[in-house]
XYZ file of C-alpha atoms in Angstrom:
438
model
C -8.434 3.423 -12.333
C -4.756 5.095 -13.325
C -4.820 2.767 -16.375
C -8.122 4.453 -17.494
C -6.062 7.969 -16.549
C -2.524 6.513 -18.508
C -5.106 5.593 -21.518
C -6.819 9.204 -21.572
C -3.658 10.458 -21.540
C -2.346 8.685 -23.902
C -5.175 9.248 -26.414
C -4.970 13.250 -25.825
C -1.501 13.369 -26.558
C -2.046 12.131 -29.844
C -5.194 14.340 -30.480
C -3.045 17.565 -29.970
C -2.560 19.693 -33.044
C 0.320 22.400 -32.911
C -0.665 24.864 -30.637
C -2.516 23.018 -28.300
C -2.381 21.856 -25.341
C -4.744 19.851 -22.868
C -4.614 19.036 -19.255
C -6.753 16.053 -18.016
C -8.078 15.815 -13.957
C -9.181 12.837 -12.909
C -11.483 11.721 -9.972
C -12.739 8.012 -9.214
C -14.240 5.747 -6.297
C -15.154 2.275 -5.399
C -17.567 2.204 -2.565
C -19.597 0.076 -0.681
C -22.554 2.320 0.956
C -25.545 1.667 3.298
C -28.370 4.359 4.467
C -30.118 3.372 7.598
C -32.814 4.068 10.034
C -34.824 2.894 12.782
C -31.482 0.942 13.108
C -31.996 -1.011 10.204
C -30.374 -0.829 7.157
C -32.660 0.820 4.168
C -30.421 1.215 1.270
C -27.136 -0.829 0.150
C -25.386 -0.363 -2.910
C -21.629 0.010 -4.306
C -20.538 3.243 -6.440
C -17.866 2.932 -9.008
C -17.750 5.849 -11.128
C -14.478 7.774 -13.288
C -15.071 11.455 -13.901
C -12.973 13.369 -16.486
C -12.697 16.950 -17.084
C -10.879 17.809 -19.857
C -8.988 21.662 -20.606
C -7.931 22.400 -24.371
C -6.222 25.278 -24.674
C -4.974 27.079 -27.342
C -3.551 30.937 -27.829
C -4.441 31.517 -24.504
C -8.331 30.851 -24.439
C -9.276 27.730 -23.026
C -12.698 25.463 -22.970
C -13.576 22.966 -20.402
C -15.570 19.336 -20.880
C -16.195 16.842 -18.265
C -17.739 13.354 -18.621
C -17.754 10.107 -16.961
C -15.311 7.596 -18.177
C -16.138 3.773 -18.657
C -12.933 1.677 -18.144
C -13.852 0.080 -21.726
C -10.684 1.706 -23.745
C -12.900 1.691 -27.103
C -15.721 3.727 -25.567
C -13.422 6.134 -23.286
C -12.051 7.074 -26.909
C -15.066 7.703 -28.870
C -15.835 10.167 -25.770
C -12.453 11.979 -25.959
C -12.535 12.242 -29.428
C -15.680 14.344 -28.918
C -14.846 15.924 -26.262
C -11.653 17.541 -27.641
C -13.455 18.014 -31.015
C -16.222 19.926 -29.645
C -13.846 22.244 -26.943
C -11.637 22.851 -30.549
C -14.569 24.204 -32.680
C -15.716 26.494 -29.513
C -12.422 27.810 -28.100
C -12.531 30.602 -31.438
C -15.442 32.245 -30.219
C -13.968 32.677 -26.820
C -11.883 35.620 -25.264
C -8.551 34.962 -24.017
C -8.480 34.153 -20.058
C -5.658 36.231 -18.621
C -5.573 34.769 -15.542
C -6.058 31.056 -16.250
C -2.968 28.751 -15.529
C -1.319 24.953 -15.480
C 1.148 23.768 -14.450
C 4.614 23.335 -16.154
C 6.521 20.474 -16.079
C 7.875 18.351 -13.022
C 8.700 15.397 -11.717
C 6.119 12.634 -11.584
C 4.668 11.736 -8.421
C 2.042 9.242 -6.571
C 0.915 9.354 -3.331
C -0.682 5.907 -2.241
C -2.753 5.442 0.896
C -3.184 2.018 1.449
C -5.813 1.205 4.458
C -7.539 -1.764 6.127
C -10.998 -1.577 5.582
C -14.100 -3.390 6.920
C -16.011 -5.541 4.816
C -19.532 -3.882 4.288
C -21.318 -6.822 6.333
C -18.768 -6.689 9.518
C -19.160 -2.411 9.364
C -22.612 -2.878 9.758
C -22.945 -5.941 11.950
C -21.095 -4.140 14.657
C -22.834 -0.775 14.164
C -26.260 -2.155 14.158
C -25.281 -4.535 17.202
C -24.199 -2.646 19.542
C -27.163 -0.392 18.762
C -29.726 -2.860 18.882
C -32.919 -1.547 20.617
C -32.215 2.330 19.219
C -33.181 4.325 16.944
C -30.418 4.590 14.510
C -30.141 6.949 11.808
C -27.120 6.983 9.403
C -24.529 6.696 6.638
C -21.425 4.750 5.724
C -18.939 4.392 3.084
C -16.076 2.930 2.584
C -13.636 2.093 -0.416
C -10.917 3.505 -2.742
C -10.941 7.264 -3.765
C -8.643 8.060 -6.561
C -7.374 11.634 -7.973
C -5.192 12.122 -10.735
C -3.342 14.696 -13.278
C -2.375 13.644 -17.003
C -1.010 17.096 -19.078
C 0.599 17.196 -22.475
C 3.784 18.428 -21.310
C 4.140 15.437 -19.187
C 3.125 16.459 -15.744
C 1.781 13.575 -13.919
C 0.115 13.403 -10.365
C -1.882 10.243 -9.108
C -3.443 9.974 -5.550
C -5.217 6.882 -4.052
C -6.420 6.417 -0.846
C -8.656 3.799 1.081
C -10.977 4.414 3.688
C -14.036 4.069 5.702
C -16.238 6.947 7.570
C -19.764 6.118 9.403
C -22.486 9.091 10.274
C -25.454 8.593 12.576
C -27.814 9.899 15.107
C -29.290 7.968 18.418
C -32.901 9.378 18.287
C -34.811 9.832 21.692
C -37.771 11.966 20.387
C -37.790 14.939 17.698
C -34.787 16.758 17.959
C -33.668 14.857 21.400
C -30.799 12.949 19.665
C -27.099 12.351 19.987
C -24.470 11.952 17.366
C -21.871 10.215 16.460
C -19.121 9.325 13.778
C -15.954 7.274 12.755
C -13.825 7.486 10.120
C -10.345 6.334 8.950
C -8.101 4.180 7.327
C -7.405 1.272 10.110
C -10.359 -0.722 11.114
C -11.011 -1.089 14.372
C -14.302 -2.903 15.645
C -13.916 -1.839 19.276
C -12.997 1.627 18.251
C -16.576 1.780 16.973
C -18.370 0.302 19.309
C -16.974 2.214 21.829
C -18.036 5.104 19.995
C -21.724 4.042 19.677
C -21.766 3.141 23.529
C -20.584 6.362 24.120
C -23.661 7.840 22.454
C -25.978 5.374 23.780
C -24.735 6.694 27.373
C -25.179 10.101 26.112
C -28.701 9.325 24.843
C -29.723 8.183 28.432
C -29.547 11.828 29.773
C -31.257 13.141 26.541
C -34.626 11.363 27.493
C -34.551 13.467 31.147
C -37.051 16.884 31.351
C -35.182 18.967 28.995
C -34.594 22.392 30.018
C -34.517 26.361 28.455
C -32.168 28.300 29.358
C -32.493 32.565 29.335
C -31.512 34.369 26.719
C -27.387 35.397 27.672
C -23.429 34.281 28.145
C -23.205 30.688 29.071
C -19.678 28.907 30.651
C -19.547 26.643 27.124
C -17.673 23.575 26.282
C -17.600 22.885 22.205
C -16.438 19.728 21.591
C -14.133 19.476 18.236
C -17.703 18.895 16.121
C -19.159 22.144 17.165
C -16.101 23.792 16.897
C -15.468 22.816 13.428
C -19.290 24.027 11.981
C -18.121 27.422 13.429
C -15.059 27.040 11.678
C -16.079 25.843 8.101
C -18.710 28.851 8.160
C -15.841 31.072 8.736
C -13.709 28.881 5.997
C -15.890 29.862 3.464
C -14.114 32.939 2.611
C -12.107 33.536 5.469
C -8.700 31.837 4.500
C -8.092 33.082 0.381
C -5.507 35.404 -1.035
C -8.757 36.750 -3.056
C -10.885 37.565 -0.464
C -7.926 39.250 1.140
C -6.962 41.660 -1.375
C -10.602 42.533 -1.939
C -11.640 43.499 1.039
C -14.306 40.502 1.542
C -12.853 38.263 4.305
C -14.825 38.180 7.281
C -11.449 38.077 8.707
C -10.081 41.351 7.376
C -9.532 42.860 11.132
C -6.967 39.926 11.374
C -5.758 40.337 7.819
C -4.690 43.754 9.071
C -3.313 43.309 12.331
C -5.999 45.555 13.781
C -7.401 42.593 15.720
C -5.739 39.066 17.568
C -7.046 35.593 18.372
C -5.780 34.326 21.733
C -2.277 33.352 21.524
C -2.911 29.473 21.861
C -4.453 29.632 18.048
C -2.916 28.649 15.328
C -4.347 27.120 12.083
C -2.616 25.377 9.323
C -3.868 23.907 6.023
C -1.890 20.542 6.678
C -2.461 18.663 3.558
C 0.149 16.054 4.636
C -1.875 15.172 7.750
C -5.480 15.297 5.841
C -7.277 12.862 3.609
C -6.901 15.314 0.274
C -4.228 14.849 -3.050
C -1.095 17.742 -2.855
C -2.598 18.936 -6.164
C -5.429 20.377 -8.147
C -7.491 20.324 -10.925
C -4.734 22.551 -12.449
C -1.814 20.283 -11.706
C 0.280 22.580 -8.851
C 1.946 20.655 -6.754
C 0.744 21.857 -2.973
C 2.663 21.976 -0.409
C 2.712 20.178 2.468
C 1.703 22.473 5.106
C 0.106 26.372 4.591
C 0.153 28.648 7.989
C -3.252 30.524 7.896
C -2.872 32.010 12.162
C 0.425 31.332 14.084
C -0.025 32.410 17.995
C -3.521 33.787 17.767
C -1.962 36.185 14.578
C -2.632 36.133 10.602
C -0.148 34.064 8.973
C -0.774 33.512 5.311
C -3.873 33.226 2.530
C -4.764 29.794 0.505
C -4.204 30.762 -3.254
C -5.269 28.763 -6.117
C -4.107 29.024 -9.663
C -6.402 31.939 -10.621
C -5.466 33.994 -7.618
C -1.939 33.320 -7.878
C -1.558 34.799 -11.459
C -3.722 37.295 -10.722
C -2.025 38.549 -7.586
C 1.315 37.381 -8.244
C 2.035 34.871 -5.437
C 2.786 31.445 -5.557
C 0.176 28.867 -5.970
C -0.917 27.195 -2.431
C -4.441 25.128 -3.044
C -6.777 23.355 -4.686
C -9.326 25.996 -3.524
C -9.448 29.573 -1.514
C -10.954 26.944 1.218
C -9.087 24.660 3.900
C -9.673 21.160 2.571
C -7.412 19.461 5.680
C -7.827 22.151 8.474
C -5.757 21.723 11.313
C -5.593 23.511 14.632
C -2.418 23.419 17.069
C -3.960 21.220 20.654
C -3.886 23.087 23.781
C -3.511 21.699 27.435
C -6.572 20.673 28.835
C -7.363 17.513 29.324
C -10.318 16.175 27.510
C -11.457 14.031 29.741
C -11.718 17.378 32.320
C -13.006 19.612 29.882
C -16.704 19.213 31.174
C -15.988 19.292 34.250
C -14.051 22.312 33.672
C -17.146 23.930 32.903
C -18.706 23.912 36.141
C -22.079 25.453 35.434
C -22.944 25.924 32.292
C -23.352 23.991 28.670
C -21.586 21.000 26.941
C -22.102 21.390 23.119
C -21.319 18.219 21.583
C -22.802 19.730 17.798
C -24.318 21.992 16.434
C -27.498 22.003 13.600
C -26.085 24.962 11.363
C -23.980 28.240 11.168
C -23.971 31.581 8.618
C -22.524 34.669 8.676
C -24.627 37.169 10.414
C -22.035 39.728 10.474
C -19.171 40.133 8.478
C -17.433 43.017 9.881
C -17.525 40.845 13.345
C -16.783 37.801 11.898
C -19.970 36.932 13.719
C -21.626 32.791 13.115
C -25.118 32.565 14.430
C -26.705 29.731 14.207
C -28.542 26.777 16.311
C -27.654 24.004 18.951
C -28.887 21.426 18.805
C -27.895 16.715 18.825
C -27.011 16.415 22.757
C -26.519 19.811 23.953
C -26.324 19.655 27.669
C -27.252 21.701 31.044
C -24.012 20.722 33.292
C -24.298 21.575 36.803
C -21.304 21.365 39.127
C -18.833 19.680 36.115
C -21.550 17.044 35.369
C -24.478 16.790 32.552
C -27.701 16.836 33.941
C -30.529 17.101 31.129
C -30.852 18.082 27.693
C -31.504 21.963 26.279
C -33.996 22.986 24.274
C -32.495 24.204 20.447
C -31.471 27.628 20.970
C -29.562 30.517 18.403
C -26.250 31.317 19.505
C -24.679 34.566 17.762
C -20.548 34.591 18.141
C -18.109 37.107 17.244
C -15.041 34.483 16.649
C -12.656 37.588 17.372
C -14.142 36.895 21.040
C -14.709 33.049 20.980
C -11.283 32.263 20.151
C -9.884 35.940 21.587
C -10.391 36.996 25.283
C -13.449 34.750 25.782
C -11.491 31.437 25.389
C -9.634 29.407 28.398
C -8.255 26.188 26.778
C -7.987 23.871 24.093
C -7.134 20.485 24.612
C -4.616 18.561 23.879
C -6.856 15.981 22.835
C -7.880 16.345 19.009
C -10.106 14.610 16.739
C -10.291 13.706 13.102
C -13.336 15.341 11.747
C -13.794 13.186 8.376
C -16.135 15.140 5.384
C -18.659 12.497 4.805
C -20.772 14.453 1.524
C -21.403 12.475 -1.070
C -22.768 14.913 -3.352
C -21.630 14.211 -6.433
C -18.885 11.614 -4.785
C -17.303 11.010 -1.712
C -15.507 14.071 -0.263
C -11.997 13.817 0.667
C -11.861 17.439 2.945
C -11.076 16.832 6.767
C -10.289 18.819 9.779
C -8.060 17.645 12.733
C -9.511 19.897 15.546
C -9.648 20.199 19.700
C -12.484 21.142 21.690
C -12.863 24.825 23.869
C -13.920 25.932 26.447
C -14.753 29.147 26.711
C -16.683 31.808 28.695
C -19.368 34.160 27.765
C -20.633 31.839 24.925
C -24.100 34.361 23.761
C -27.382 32.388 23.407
C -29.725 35.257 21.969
C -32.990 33.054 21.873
């Protein structure tokens, strides 16, 4: 896949008339896929696919074209011929963009991610095995993912990783199910089955008399899964220089200072530690690590190239969005966190989460995939789907009373489009208070 980049590249170059100027973003994969249910696998395929978009630019308006690529070098041409052809005849009619940017030019760089992957029949021979006699319901892929830069000043970035990430759901009944993933670049057989005996265990106390709890504050433990849903809700445009400076962050109070999280909370964009390229579709080199909340206080905004001319700070991201969200562990012991809880609720997911109120930085949304009564530090039967409504100033402020020190790799499994290469590396909480409204 670079040569098909180096080709492009190459091809541009030579396309360029004086005055112009191109930069050339690349994303590929090559991966093996299955779709199953009823523990049986429905759908098997492999995806290889190149995507090109293409930026001309010229006397500071710009025009954007993307298109798949081929491999074959005689029919990747014919398309970029067009493609720059077609950008050139429209960029005239076009107003200059005063804020769009690329980078200059730096050193070359490649950051290779080498992994030891499954083949597709030993993934799913160990999956389906150790869930033989359940209903299984899921998605896995696994293979190469490729990003890449090409501009015609010379910049050059290329990223390539390999790796693997299962989804599924152990179905009791209806909504009585418990989930489960793995993801990562080192195979590990037992690591998986592990995993699905862990929800088959879980699965045993979903078939008990569920039960419906009132309407109020519940002792709550949310494991890293649930946590992160409330998170990426709060993502959305929480974390961007943009939605800082116009007033449009559900986290303005923090923005401020007029508000604190508890002091064990602090939240980095750790590219370095994530499954995501250090550069854009605009050819910034990222850096390694971007504090968002240090110590429960605001620390810093995610600014892509847009924002960053238009505010006049440096450029920091891909996107105003975490795309390898990391939160600092606490002290609690995983394996006491439920316990820990005493009487109250064990969320191991959660179905959904929006903003209900901005100004609170309030998520409501529903439980639901193993959410659990626990009674004396142990799970005792399965809750009904209930709407939960959470101020995040409180869930991770006063209301919260550990993290642990345990934390796990949540891996982005969308496919829309391609495979996704955002992750978040979060702990589970426990915290007090948690609001079920009905």
């Amino acid at each position: 896949m670079r040569r098909t980049l180096e080709q492009a590249a190459d091809l541009l170059q030579g396309l360029m008339q004086p005055g112009e100027a191109f930069s050339a973003y690349f994303e590929g994969e090559d991966s093996d896929f299955a779709r199953l249910n009823g523990n049986r696998i429905r759908q098997a395929g492999n995806v290889l696919q190149r995507r090109l978009t293409l930026d001309l630019m010229i006397d500071g308006r710009h025009a954007e074209a993307e298109f798949p690529l081929t491999g074959d070098p005689d029919v990747d041409a014919a398309q970029l011929r067009a493609a720059t052809a077609g950008l050139r005849a429209l960029i005239p009619h076009l107003p200059s963009d005063p804020y769009h940017a690329c980078a200059g030019p730096g050193t070359p760089d490649e950051d290779l991610r080498p992994g030891r992957l499954p083949g597709r029949a030993e993934l799913l021979e160990v999956l389906t095995g150790t869930a033989e006699g359940l209903d299984l319901v899921g998605h896995c892929a696994s293979g190469r993912l490729c990003r890449g830069f090409a501009g015609s000043a010379g910049q050059w970035h290329w990223f390539e990783t390999e790796r693997f990430s299962l989804d599924w759901s152990l179905y009791h009944r209806a909504d009585k199910a418990v989930k489960g993933r793995y993801a990562g670049r080192e195979w590990d057989p037992e690591a998986l089955a592990s995993r699905v005996r862990g929800t088959r265990d879980q699965l045993e106390i979903m078939a008990r008399t569920p039960v419906r709890p009132e309407p109020g504050r519940y002792r709550v433990f949310l494991a890293p899964a649930a946590l992160a849903e409330i998170l990426s809700v709060v993502a959305w445009q929480g974390f961007g220089v943009r939605a800082a400076r116009t007033r449009q962050t559900p986290l303005l109070r923090l923005v401020d200072g007029d508000a604190e999280l508890h002091a064990q909370v602090s939240l980095d964009e750790h590219l370095a530690g994530g499954q995501a390229p250090r550069f854009g579709p605009e050819g910034f080199a990222l850096p390694d690590r971007v504090a968002l909340i240090r110590d429960g206080r605001h620390a810093g905004c995610l600014a892509d190239s847009r924002s960053a001319r238009e505010y006049g700070v440096p450029v920091n991201a891909a996107a105003e969005r975490p795309r390898s969200l990391e939160m600092a562990p606490g002290t609690l012991a995983m394996d006491d966190a439920v316990r820990a809880v005493g009487d109250g609720l064990l969320i191991a997911d959660l179905w959904y989460g929006n903003l209900s109120d901005r100004a609170r930085c309030a998520v409501t949304g529903m439980t639901r995939y193993a959410c659990l009564q626990v009674a004396d530090g142990i799970p005792v039967a399965p809750v009904d789907p209930m709407r939960f409504d959470v101020s995040l100033y409180q869930l991770l402020g006063p209301d919260l009373l550990g993290l642990t020190r345990e934390r796990e790799t949540l891996v982005d499994t969308g496919t829309y489009g391609q495979r996704s290469t955002a992750s978040a590396l979060l702990p589970g909480a426990l915290v007090r208070d948690f609001p079920l409204t009905l």
